[in-house]
Coordinates of C-alpha atoms in Angstrom, one line a residue:
M19 CA 24.0 -4.9 20.2
K20 CA 21.1 -3.9 22.5
N21 CA 17.9 -2.9 20.7
P22 CA 16.9 0.7 21.4
E23 CA 13.9 1.5 23.5
K24 CA 10.9 2.7 21.4
K25 CA 7.3 3.4 21.9
L26 CA 4.1 3.5 20.0
V27 CA 1.8 6.5 20.7
L28 CA -1.8 6.4 19.6
E29 CA -3.5 9.7 18.6
D30 CA -5.7 9.4 21.7
G31 CA -2.6 9.6 23.9
R32 CA -2.2 5.9 24.9
E33 CA 1.4 4.6 24.9
F34 CA 2.9 1.2 24.4
R35 CA 6.6 0.7 25.1
G36 CA 8.9 -1.9 23.5
L37 CA 12.2 -2.5 21.8
G38 CA 13.0 -1.3 18.3
F39 CA 14.3 -4.0 16.0
A40 CA 14.5 -2.4 12.5
S41 CA 15.0 1.1 11.1
D42 CA 15.5 4.0 13.6
E43 CA 13.1 6.2 11.6
E44 CA 10.1 7.9 13.2
R45 CA 6.9 7.1 11.4
V46 CA 3.3 8.2 11.5
G47 CA 0.6 5.9 10.0
E48 CA -2.8 4.3 10.2
L49 CA -2.7 1.5 12.7
V50 CA -4.2 -1.8 11.5
F51 CA -4.1 -5.4 12.7
N52 CA -3.6 -8.7 10.7
T53 CA -4.7 -12.1 12.1
S54 CA -2.6 -14.3 9.8
M55 CA -0.5 -17.0 11.5
V56 CA 2.0 -17.1 8.7
G57 CA 3.0 -15.0 5.7
Y58 CA 4.5 -11.9 7.3
Q59 CA 6.9 -11.5 4.3
E60 CA 3.9 -11.4 1.9
I61 CA 2.2 -9.0 4.3
L62 CA 5.1 -6.6 4.6
S63 CA 5.6 -6.6 0.8
D64 CA 1.8 -6.2 0.0
P65 CA 1.4 -2.7 -1.6
S66 CA -2.1 -2.5 -0.1
Y67 CA -0.5 -1.8 3.3
S68 CA 1.4 1.2 2.0
D69 CA 2.1 3.7 4.9
Q70 CA 0.1 1.6 7.4
I71 CA 1.6 0.4 10.7
I72 CA 0.7 -3.3 11.0
V73 CA 0.0 -5.0 14.3
M74 CA 0.6 -8.8 13.9
T75 CA -1.8 -10.7 16.2
Y76 CA 0.2 -14.0 16.0
P77 CA 2.7 -13.7 18.9
L78 CA 5.9 -15.0 17.2
I79 CA 7.1 -13.3 14.0
G80 CA 10.3 -13.7 12.0
N81 CA 10.9 -17.3 12.9
Y82 CA 11.4 -18.5 9.3
G83 CA 13.2 -15.4 8.0
I84 CA 12.8 -13.7 4.6
T85 CA 13.2 -15.5 1.3
D86 CA 14.0 -13.8 -2.0
E87 CA 11.4 -15.7 -4.0
D88 CA 8.4 -14.9 -1.7
Y89 CA 8.1 -11.1 -2.1
E90 CA 4.8 -9.6 -3.4
T91 CA 6.6 -6.4 -4.5
K92 CA 10.2 -5.4 -5.0
F93 CA 10.1 -2.5 -2.5
P94 CA 8.0 -2.9 0.7
S95 CA 6.2 0.3 1.6
I96 CA 4.5 -0.4 4.9
G97 CA 4.7 2.3 7.6
G98 CA 5.9 0.0 10.4
M99 CA 5.5 -3.4 12.0
I100 CA 4.4 -4.2 15.6
V101 CA 5.0 -7.7 17.0
K102 CA 4.8 -9.4 20.4
E103 CA 8.1 -11.3 19.8
N104 CA 10.6 -10.9 17.0
N105 CA 12.8 -13.9 16.2
D106 CA 16.1 -12.8 14.9
S107 CA 17.6 -16.3 14.5
P108 CA 15.4 -17.9 11.8
S109 CA 15.2 -21.7 11.2
N110 CA 14.6 -22.2 7.5
F111 CA 17.0 -23.5 4.8
R112 CA 15.5 -21.1 2.2
Y113 CA 15.9 -17.8 4.2
T114 CA 18.4 -15.2 2.9
K115 CA 17.8 -12.4 5.4
T116 CA 16.1 -11.8 8.8
L117 CA 12.9 -9.7 9.1
A118 CA 14.8 -7.0 10.9
E119 CA 17.4 -6.7 8.1
V120 CA 14.7 -6.3 5.4
L121 CA 12.9 -3.7 7.4
E122 CA 16.1 -1.8 8.1
E123 CA 17.1 -1.9 4.4
N124 CA 13.7 -0.3 3.4
G125 CA 13.7 2.3 6.1
I126 CA 10.7 0.7 8.0
P127 CA 10.6 0.8 11.8
G128 CA 9.5 -2.1 14.0
I129 CA 8.8 -2.6 17.7
S130 CA 8.7 -5.8 19.6
G131 CA 7.5 -6.6 23.1
L132 CA 4.1 -4.8 22.9
D133 CA 0.8 -6.2 24.1
T134 CA -0.5 -6.9 20.6
R135 CA -3.7 -8.4 22.0
M136 CA -4.6 -5.2 23.8
L137 CA -3.8 -3.2 20.7
T138 CA -6.1 -5.5 18.6
R139 CA -9.0 -5.0 21.0
I140 CA -8.5 -1.2 20.8
L141 CA -8.4 -1.3 17.0
R142 CA -11.6 -3.5 16.7
D143 CA -13.5 -0.5 18.2
A144 CA -11.5 2.4 16.6
N145 CA -11.9 3.3 12.9
G146 CA -8.8 4.7 11.2
L147 CA -6.8 5.2 14.4
R148 CA -3.4 6.7 13.7
A149 CA -0.2 6.3 15.7
I150 CA 3.5 7.2 15.7
I151 CA 6.5 5.0 16.2
T152 CA 9.0 7.2 18.0
N153 CA 11.8 7.3 20.6
E154 CA 11.1 6.3 24.1
D155 CA 11.8 9.8 25.5
T156 CA 9.5 11.7 23.1
P157 CA 6.8 13.5 25.2
V158 CA 3.3 12.3 24.6
E159 CA 2.1 15.8 23.7
E160 CA 4.8 16.2 21.1
A161 CA 4.0 12.8 19.6
I162 CA 0.3 13.6 19.3
K163 CA 1.1 16.9 17.7
K164 CA 3.2 15.1 15.1
I165 CA 0.3 12.7 14.4
K166 CA -2.2 15.5 13.9
S167 CA 0.1 17.6 11.7
S168 CA 0.8 14.7 9.4
P169 CA -1.7 14.6 6.5
R170 CA -3.5 11.4 5.6
P171 CA -2.0 10.2 2.3
K172 CA -4.3 10.4 -0.8
D173 CA -2.0 9.4 -3.6
L174 CA -1.0 5.9 -2.5
V175 CA -2.0 4.1 -5.7
S176 CA 0.2 6.3 -7.8
K177 CA 3.0 5.7 -5.3
V178 CA 3.0 1.9 -5.5
S179 CA 1.9 1.3 -9.1
C180 CA 4.5 0.5 -11.7
K181 CA 5.7 3.5 -13.7
K182 CA 6.0 1.8 -17.0
R183 CA 4.4 -1.3 -18.6
W184 CA 6.1 -4.6 -18.2
F185 CA 5.5 -8.1 -19.5
A186 CA 5.3 -11.6 -17.8
R187 CA 5.3 -14.3 -20.5
T188 CA 4.7 -18.0 -20.2
T189 CA 5.2 -21.0 -22.5
N190 CA 2.2 -22.4 -24.4
C191 CA 0.3 -19.1 -24.1
K192 CA -3.5 -19.4 -24.4
Y193 CA -4.6 -15.8 -23.5
D194 CA -3.2 -12.3 -23.4
I195 CA -4.3 -10.5 -20.2
V196 CA -3.8 -6.8 -19.3
A197 CA -3.3 -6.2 -15.6
I198 CA -4.0 -2.7 -14.3
D199 CA -1.5 -2.2 -11.5
C200 CA -3.1 -0.3 -8.6
G201 CA -0.6 -1.9 -6.2
M202 CA -0.6 -5.4 -7.4
K203 CA 0.7 -8.4 -5.6
L204 CA 3.1 -10.5 -7.8
N205 CA 1.3 -13.7 -7.1
M206 CA -1.6 -12.5 -9.3
V207 CA 0.8 -12.5 -12.2
R208 CA 2.2 -15.8 -11.2
N209 CA -1.3 -17.3 -11.1
L210 CA -2.2 -16.0 -14.5
N211 CA 1.1 -17.3 -16.0
S212 CA 0.4 -20.7 -14.5
H213 CA -3.0 -20.7 -16.2
G214 CA -1.4 -20.1 -19.6
C215 CA -1.6 -16.3 -19.8
N216 CA 0.9 -13.8 -21.0
V217 CA 0.4 -10.8 -18.8
I218 CA 0.9 -7.1 -19.8
V219 CA 1.1 -5.1 -16.5
V220 CA 0.3 -1.4 -17.1
P221 CA 0.3 1.6 -14.7
W222 CA -2.9 2.6 -12.9
N223 CA -3.6 5.6 -15.1
T224 CA -3.4 3.8 -18.4
S225 CA -6.4 4.8 -20.6
A226 CA -9.0 2.5 -21.9
E227 CA -7.9 3.2 -25.5
Q228 CA -4.3 2.2 -24.6
I229 CA -5.5 -1.0 -23.0
L230 CA -7.6 -2.0 -26.0
D231 CA -4.7 -1.3 -28.3
F232 CA -3.1 -4.4 -26.8
N233 CA -6.1 -6.4 -28.1
P234 CA -6.3 -8.3 -24.7
D235 CA -8.4 -11.3 -24.1
G236 CA -9.2 -10.1 -20.6
V237 CA -8.4 -7.3 -18.1
L238 CA -7.5 -7.8 -14.4
I239 CA -7.8 -4.9 -12.0
S240 CA -5.6 -5.4 -9.0
N241 CA -5.6 -4.8 -5.3
G242 CA -4.1 -1.6 -3.9
P243 CA -4.0 0.8 -1.0
G244 CA -6.5 3.5 0.1
S245 CA -10.0 4.4 -0.9
P246 CA -11.2 3.6 -4.4
E247 CA -12.7 7.1 -4.5
D248 CA -9.1 8.5 -4.5
V249 CA -8.6 7.2 -8.1
P250 CA -11.5 8.3 -10.2
E251 CA -9.3 8.0 -13.3
V252 CA -9.4 4.2 -13.0
V253 CA -13.2 4.2 -12.6
E254 CA -13.6 6.2 -15.8
T255 CA -11.3 3.7 -17.6
L256 CA -13.4 0.8 -16.4
K257 CA -16.6 2.5 -17.5
K258 CA -15.2 2.7 -21.1
L259 CA -14.1 -1.0 -20.9
R260 CA -17.5 -2.3 -19.8
G261 CA -18.9 -4.8 -22.3
K262 CA -15.8 -4.6 -24.5
V263 CA -13.6 -7.2 -22.8
P264 CA -14.0 -9.7 -19.9
M265 CA -12.8 -8.2 -16.6
F266 CA -11.8 -9.5 -13.2
G267 CA -11.4 -7.2 -10.2
I268 CA -9.6 -8.2 -6.9
C269 CA -9.9 -6.2 -3.6
L270 CA -9.5 -2.5 -4.6
G271 CA -10.2 -3.7 -8.2
H272 CA -13.5 -5.1 -7.0
Q273 CA -14.5 -1.7 -5.4
L274 CA -13.4 0.2 -8.5
L275 CA -15.6 -2.0 -10.7
A276 CA -18.5 -1.4 -8.4
L277 CA -18.1 2.3 -8.7
A278 CA -17.9 2.0 -12.5
Y279 CA -21.3 0.4 -12.4
G280 CA -22.8 3.0 -10.2
A281 CA -22.6 1.3 -6.8
K282 CA -21.4 3.1 -3.7
I283 CA -18.5 2.4 -1.3
C284 CA -18.6 2.5 2.6
E285 CA -15.9 2.3 5.2
I286 CA -16.0 -0.7 7.5
N287 CA -14.8 -1.0 11.1
P288 CA -12.8 -3.0 11.8
G289 CA -11.3 -3.6 8.4
H290 CA -10.8 -7.2 7.1
R291 CA -7.1 -8.2 7.3
G292 CA -6.0 -11.8 7.6
G293 CA -6.4 -15.3 6.3
N294 CA -9.4 -16.6 8.2
H295 CA -12.5 -14.8 6.9
P296 CA -15.4 -17.1 6.0
V297 CA -17.2 -16.1 2.8
K298 CA -20.4 -17.8 1.4
E299 CA -20.7 -18.3 -2.4
L300 CA -24.4 -17.7 -2.9
K301 CA -24.7 -19.9 -6.1
T302 CA -23.4 -23.1 -4.5
G303 CA -23.9 -22.4 -0.8
K304 CA -20.2 -23.3 -0.1
V305 CA -18.4 -21.5 2.7
L306 CA -14.9 -20.5 1.7
I307 CA -12.0 -19.4 4.0
T308 CA -10.4 -16.4 2.4
S309 CA -7.4 -14.0 2.8
Q310 CA -8.4 -10.4 3.0
N311 CA -6.9 -6.9 3.3
H312 CA -9.2 -3.9 3.1
G313 CA -10.9 -1.1 5.1
F314 CA -13.6 -0.3 2.5
A315 CA -16.5 -2.3 1.1
V316 CA -19.2 -2.1 -1.5
D317 CA -22.5 -0.8 -0.1
K318 CA -24.9 -3.7 -0.3
D319 CA -28.1 -1.6 -0.9
S320 CA -26.5 0.3 -3.7
V321 CA -25.9 -2.8 -5.7
D322 CA -29.6 -3.2 -6.3
E323 CA -29.6 0.0 -8.4
T324 CA -27.0 -1.4 -10.8
S325 CA -26.7 -4.3 -13.3
L326 CA -24.4 -6.1 -10.9
K327 CA -25.4 -9.2 -8.9
I328 CA -24.0 -10.1 -5.5
T329 CA -22.2 -13.5 -5.7
H330 CA -20.4 -13.7 -2.3
I331 CA -21.2 -12.5 1.2
N332 CA -19.0 -12.3 4.3
L333 CA -20.4 -14.4 7.1
L334 CA -18.9 -12.3 9.9
D335 CA -20.5 -9.0 9.0
N336 CA -22.7 -9.6 5.9
T337 CA -20.6 -7.3 3.7
V338 CA -20.4 -7.8 -0.1
E339 CA -17.6 -10.1 -1.1
G340 CA -18.3 -10.7 -4.7
L341 CA -20.1 -9.2 -7.7
E342 CA -20.9 -10.2 -11.3
C343 CA -22.3 -8.8 -14.5
E344 CA -23.0 -11.8 -16.7
E345 CA -23.9 -9.7 -19.7
D346 CA -20.6 -7.8 -19.7
K347 CA -18.5 -10.8 -18.6
V348 CA -17.3 -9.1 -15.4
I349 CA -16.6 -10.7 -12.0
S350 CA -15.0 -9.2 -8.9
V351 CA -14.2 -10.4 -5.4
Q352 CA -13.2 -8.4 -2.2
F353 CA -10.9 -11.2 -1.0
H354 CA -7.6 -12.4 -2.5
P355 CA -7.9 -15.6 -4.6
E356 CA -4.2 -15.6 -5.3
S357 CA -3.7 -16.5 -1.6
A358 CA -0.3 -15.1 -0.8
P359 CA -0.5 -15.6 2.1
G360 CA -3.7 -17.4 2.9
P361 CA -5.9 -20.4 2.1
Q362 CA -6.3 -21.6 -1.4
D363 CA -10.1 -22.2 -1.3
T364 CA -10.8 -19.5 -4.0
I365 CA -8.0 -20.0 -6.5
Y366 CA -10.6 -21.5 -8.8
L367 CA -11.8 -17.9 -9.6
F368 CA -8.9 -17.5 -12.0
D369 CA -10.3 -20.4 -14.0
R370 CA -13.8 -18.8 -13.9
F371 CA -12.3 -15.5 -15.2
L372 CA -10.6 -17.3 -18.1
Q373 CA -13.8 -19.3 -18.9
M374 CA -15.5 -16.0 -19.7
I375 CA -13.1 -15.4 -22.6
P376 CA -14.5 -16.4 -26.0
Q377 CA -12.6 -19.4 -27.4
K378 CA -10.5 -18.7 -30.4
E379 CA -7.6 -20.1 -32.3
K380 CA -4.3 -18.4 -31.2
Q381 CA -2.2 -17.5 -34.2
L382 CA 1.3 -18.9 -34.2

């Protein structure tokens, strides 16, 4: 069966023609690029990309298929995927479906055959550029009109967060951790389990009182889509938890903790998305290669007016990559230490989080 001709139309009128290889749906979304060489399954199932159209800079995508055990969420919610070449005949003994099949099942359109290098160059200089994946015969004027009439989503965290609490238990449990799900990747839960933690995953709008009722040893605030300023409810919850329980924020969770301490958030252009961002740990001087996915960052100057201390800095643009409040036993990082996909340079941060928890005898 021949793939249908499709095109990507940017809101400034530029067109890119290619072949559709997934759902036939028309979709409007923010256009972003990811520089990872592997991990397209983890990327398409990362809730932080909800409603975004992802341009993969690596030229060959789909070559090892999709594997049931490697999802980061059960229901992918990206807006679309743009690739140079889609491989629909994977070579991998673990694969269960092709990339095209998974996108089709979840109603996600994809286009192959585009000049992804040119798109990436455009996106490096354009902040928040939106686009539409549409049929090849859609007039440009009509496509632009559809983009402009489509509102920017503001409730993405509520869309991708779990609706009810759920539990992930492990043998020989040492700690009980509550994870606030703002669009959490499952590998965060897997890492906590592997470190001897029972995990209680709660929805994004769970109150501080409800969280403390679990008598947790620590609280993890997850990654998620959109701006942290769209979820003031979580910020208020974290304000009430300050000093009462050790906390660890990742990506969006890092930004939410910064807001809870009075720091400010700024938008960055281009956003950091991929598995090759160098970050310096200020205490040791070590340079870490990190996996990232965000379009916002903590304003560096505003941190000076809080009780937070900067622990990590991005070496590409000098943005804040880590924060700490030693007195409250709080740490946070802008990158993804759970590394799915990505390098594993920073997985030690889960140990650092657990080391902040006061030692106690667990009752049998």
